XYZ file of C-alpha atoms in Angstrom:
264
model
C 56.343 -5.363 17.035
C 54.602 -3.942 19.317
C 50.544 -5.884 19.474
C 48.336 -3.524 20.666
C 45.632 -3.363 23.853
C 43.174 -5.210 24.168
C 39.558 -4.200 26.363
C 39.097 -5.437 29.016
C 35.756 -7.614 28.076
C 38.177 -9.083 25.455
C 40.488 -10.249 27.186
C 37.721 -11.745 29.072
C 36.998 -13.186 26.760
C 39.873 -14.683 25.744
C 41.092 -15.505 29.096
C 37.142 -17.707 29.468
C 37.717 -19.699 26.166
C 41.686 -20.127 26.150
C 41.107 -21.235 30.111
C 39.022 -24.508 28.804
C 41.498 -26.081 26.878
C 44.357 -26.010 29.440
C 44.378 -28.171 32.643
C 46.063 -26.237 35.886
C 49.130 -27.467 35.908
C 49.252 -26.499 32.453
C 48.139 -23.395 32.923
C 51.107 -22.569 35.773
C 53.563 -23.898 33.271
C 52.436 -21.497 30.552
C 52.203 -18.500 32.026
C 55.558 -19.212 33.949
C 57.260 -20.137 29.935
C 55.247 -16.260 28.887
C 56.703 -14.531 32.329
C 52.943 -13.794 33.286
C 52.112 -13.740 36.448
C 50.671 -16.956 37.800
C 47.482 -15.486 40.098
C 47.619 -18.854 41.371
C 44.947 -17.975 44.533
C 42.365 -17.649 42.186
C 39.704 -20.343 41.942
C 38.915 -20.683 37.964
C 41.619 -21.175 35.371
C 40.478 -17.927 33.445
C 40.122 -15.150 36.545
C 43.936 -16.599 36.597
C 44.251 -15.713 32.277
C 42.484 -12.627 33.125
C 44.508 -10.860 35.833
C 47.195 -11.743 34.361
C 46.578 -10.570 31.131
C 45.435 -7.446 32.560
C 48.788 -7.252 35.029
C 50.385 -7.443 31.662
C 48.394 -4.812 29.666
C 49.306 -2.436 32.508
C 52.863 -2.708 33.335
C 53.743 -3.161 30.124
C 50.875 -1.180 27.848
C 51.233 -4.167 25.211
C 49.866 -8.103 24.471
C 52.956 -8.652 22.983
C 53.232 -11.851 25.832
C 49.235 -11.862 25.774
C 49.673 -13.165 21.813
C 52.525 -15.441 23.513
C 50.388 -17.274 25.465
C 48.519 -17.157 22.938
C 50.670 -19.454 20.558
C 51.247 -21.493 23.490
C 48.186 -22.912 24.465
C 46.828 -22.973 21.226
C 49.595 -25.080 19.887
C 49.035 -26.873 16.812
C 50.175 -30.749 18.059
C 48.369 -29.929 21.387
C 45.298 -31.099 18.809
C 46.300 -33.171 16.506
C 43.501 -36.198 17.462
C 40.949 -33.323 18.055
C 40.919 -30.702 14.884
C 37.550 -29.910 14.943
C 37.445 -28.508 17.736
C 41.190 -27.191 17.076
C 39.737 -25.404 14.412
C 36.603 -24.242 16.758
C 38.669 -22.921 18.983
C 40.471 -20.334 16.527
C 38.363 -19.247 15.139
C 36.853 -17.831 18.409
C 40.069 -16.378 19.179
C 40.006 -14.676 15.975
C 36.980 -13.718 16.686
C 38.476 -11.299 19.998
C 41.894 -11.782 18.824
C 40.293 -9.742 15.064
C 39.442 -6.100 17.132
C 42.604 -5.925 17.494
C 44.173 -6.492 13.371
C 44.632 -10.049 13.732
C 43.723 -13.720 14.176
C 45.533 -16.749 14.464
C 46.076 -19.338 12.234
C 45.843 -23.404 11.644
C 49.552 -23.098 11.537
C 49.173 -21.958 14.873
C 51.100 -18.452 14.141
C 49.595 -15.222 14.317
C 49.405 -12.805 11.078
C 47.320 -9.849 11.026
C 44.221 -9.369 9.652
C 41.907 -6.587 8.135
C 40.570 -5.295 12.167
C 36.680 -6.158 13.119
C 35.264 -2.859 13.979
C 31.928 -4.372 15.212
C 30.480 -7.761 16.888
C 29.131 -8.626 13.486
C 32.155 -8.035 11.510
C 33.666 -10.546 14.760
C 30.981 -12.792 14.334
C 31.047 -12.935 10.328
C 34.756 -14.191 11.137
C 34.386 -17.069 13.172
C 31.489 -18.745 11.618
C 32.958 -20.613 8.301
C 30.748 -22.249 5.591
C 31.492 -26.353 7.119
C 29.297 -24.995 9.759
C 26.594 -23.850 8.114
C 27.086 -26.921 6.199
C 27.477 -29.289 8.879
C 23.998 -27.271 10.429
C 22.356 -27.934 7.489
C 23.490 -31.787 7.527
C 24.845 -32.295 4.621
C 26.542 -35.357 3.591
C 29.717 -36.961 5.154
C 31.903 -36.973 2.184
C 31.862 -33.256 1.546
C 34.423 -33.331 3.988
C 36.825 -36.218 2.865
C 37.731 -33.892 0.007
C 36.943 -29.876 0.793
C 38.104 -29.269 4.203
C 40.729 -26.794 4.835
C 38.446 -25.047 1.987
C 35.684 -25.308 4.397
C 37.351 -23.958 7.509
C 39.030 -20.785 5.633
C 35.336 -19.365 3.699
C 37.545 -20.567 0.200
C 34.593 -19.915 -1.798
C 35.300 -20.864 -4.828
C 37.753 -23.368 -3.592
C 35.108 -24.755 -2.329
C 33.486 -26.354 -4.734
C 36.212 -26.209 -6.909
C 36.918 -29.665 -4.927
C 34.228 -31.272 -4.109
C 32.996 -30.837 -7.716
C 36.453 -33.552 -8.101
C 35.675 -35.351 -5.356
C 32.324 -35.763 -6.415
C 33.815 -37.174 -9.265
C 36.704 -39.213 -8.068
C 33.525 -41.075 -5.606
C 31.920 -42.340 -9.271
C 35.246 -43.236 -10.707
C 35.885 -45.766 -7.365
C 31.927 -46.676 -6.993
C 33.163 -47.889 -11.074
C 36.147 -48.835 -11.353
C 36.824 -46.345 -13.750
C 39.509 -44.311 -14.569
C 38.399 -41.690 -17.517
C 37.183 -38.118 -16.158
C 34.429 -34.549 -16.828
C 31.721 -35.202 -18.719
C 33.370 -38.678 -20.548
C 32.911 -40.388 -16.916
C 29.318 -39.654 -16.298
C 28.419 -40.824 -20.003
C 29.944 -43.840 -19.692
C 29.058 -44.512 -15.871
C 25.391 -43.796 -16.208
C 24.774 -44.121 -19.966
C 21.590 -45.783 -21.353
C 23.338 -49.704 -20.101
C 24.495 -47.516 -17.003
C 27.016 -49.211 -15.181
C 25.623 -47.696 -12.003
C 22.616 -47.005 -10.873
C 20.849 -45.128 -8.740
C 17.305 -46.947 -8.183
C 15.471 -49.477 -9.979
C 15.765 -48.811 -13.059
C 13.061 -50.743 -14.184
C 9.993 -47.897 -15.312
C 10.466 -44.911 -17.463
C 9.696 -42.981 -14.936
C 13.069 -44.650 -12.759
C 15.108 -44.595 -16.635
C 13.697 -40.123 -16.805
C 15.287 -39.801 -12.896
C 18.536 -41.748 -13.813
C 18.836 -39.702 -17.021
C 17.819 -36.144 -14.934
C 20.763 -37.488 -13.451
C 23.176 -37.725 -15.284
C 22.415 -34.458 -16.835
C 22.584 -32.843 -13.567
C 26.651 -34.331 -13.132
C 26.582 -32.999 -16.344
C 25.517 -29.502 -15.773
C 27.371 -29.960 -12.332
C 30.676 -31.205 -14.441
C 30.306 -28.177 -16.546
C 30.589 -25.144 -14.537
C 32.985 -26.132 -11.866
C 34.806 -29.251 -12.824
C 36.999 -27.635 -15.233
C 37.534 -23.682 -14.586
C 40.990 -23.226 -12.753
C 42.877 -24.438 -16.098
C 41.285 -21.995 -18.106
C 40.921 -19.113 -16.594
C 41.721 -16.833 -13.029
C 40.274 -17.349 -9.758
C 39.175 -13.583 -9.681
C 36.832 -14.053 -12.409
C 34.640 -16.350 -11.213
C 33.398 -14.916 -7.809
C 31.379 -17.871 -5.897
C 29.799 -15.967 -3.212
C 28.552 -17.570 0.573
C 24.885 -18.173 -0.306
C 26.117 -19.661 -3.779
C 28.947 -21.967 -2.321
C 25.941 -22.767 0.195
C 23.870 -23.198 -2.805
C 26.603 -25.773 -5.279
C 27.182 -27.665 -2.191
C 23.780 -28.641 -1.198
C 23.417 -30.121 -4.756
C 27.274 -31.948 -4.837
C 26.258 -33.357 -1.734
C 22.694 -34.560 -2.978
C 24.287 -36.227 -5.192
C 26.987 -38.205 -2.629
C 23.460 -39.424 -1.396
C 21.418 -40.826 -4.464
C 25.689 -42.397 -4.464
C 25.101 -43.758 -1.013
C 21.801 -46.732 -2.995
C 24.527 -46.891 -6.486
C 24.500 -50.103 -7.670
C 27.146 -51.509 -10.391
C 24.656 -53.853 -12.737
C 27.669 -53.556 -15.226
C 31.364 -54.363 -14.866
C 34.149 -52.718 -16.756
């Protein structure tokens, strides 16, 4: 397969991104490995990469070895200790690759994708649900249970896995093994196992009851949908996902201060 050429501006942006990911000595070895000419006399890594890319495209009229260089730099094993940074780099590189109809994924391989026609298209590709949730200060437990789905903007499964994680946390805190509404009714009944406040005044008991009903609502809407209806019938938009995950985050925050007052 012949990979199409990038524009000079796209090559420059790729070079700047990739130049941040390698040392000077690593760069020399990697350029040699994919048979790209290293202009080692140039002062900066990104300029060496850019020049090598330009020479290759001018000679071959394609970007095949440029793609191979990208895969070499973004080899997943090199980022085992820094997966968050890795996903950020993947998103930014994919935003540029998308202008020629490609993207690089978590396995370090390059795939065809819908071609970006505008800067907005490319920016949207680089913007993940995870970044938006981080910006909102969402609870860390959300990322614990659905990180792969968040990183790929998989709205339905982000919500689905986050809800599973919420109910698993309630099981962990309460010591119960039940699920769904039965779990919520046992844990937050009028003789509760867990409480989210002092549970003494009427207003505190009303708040407790409201929290219980909120959990039941989340459970009823999203907890077991996949067993009954196909994924495509649940049209969850990005905005839907952000708002639902906001509720899940709120529930986790209330659970942070939960007290177990009855043993099971």
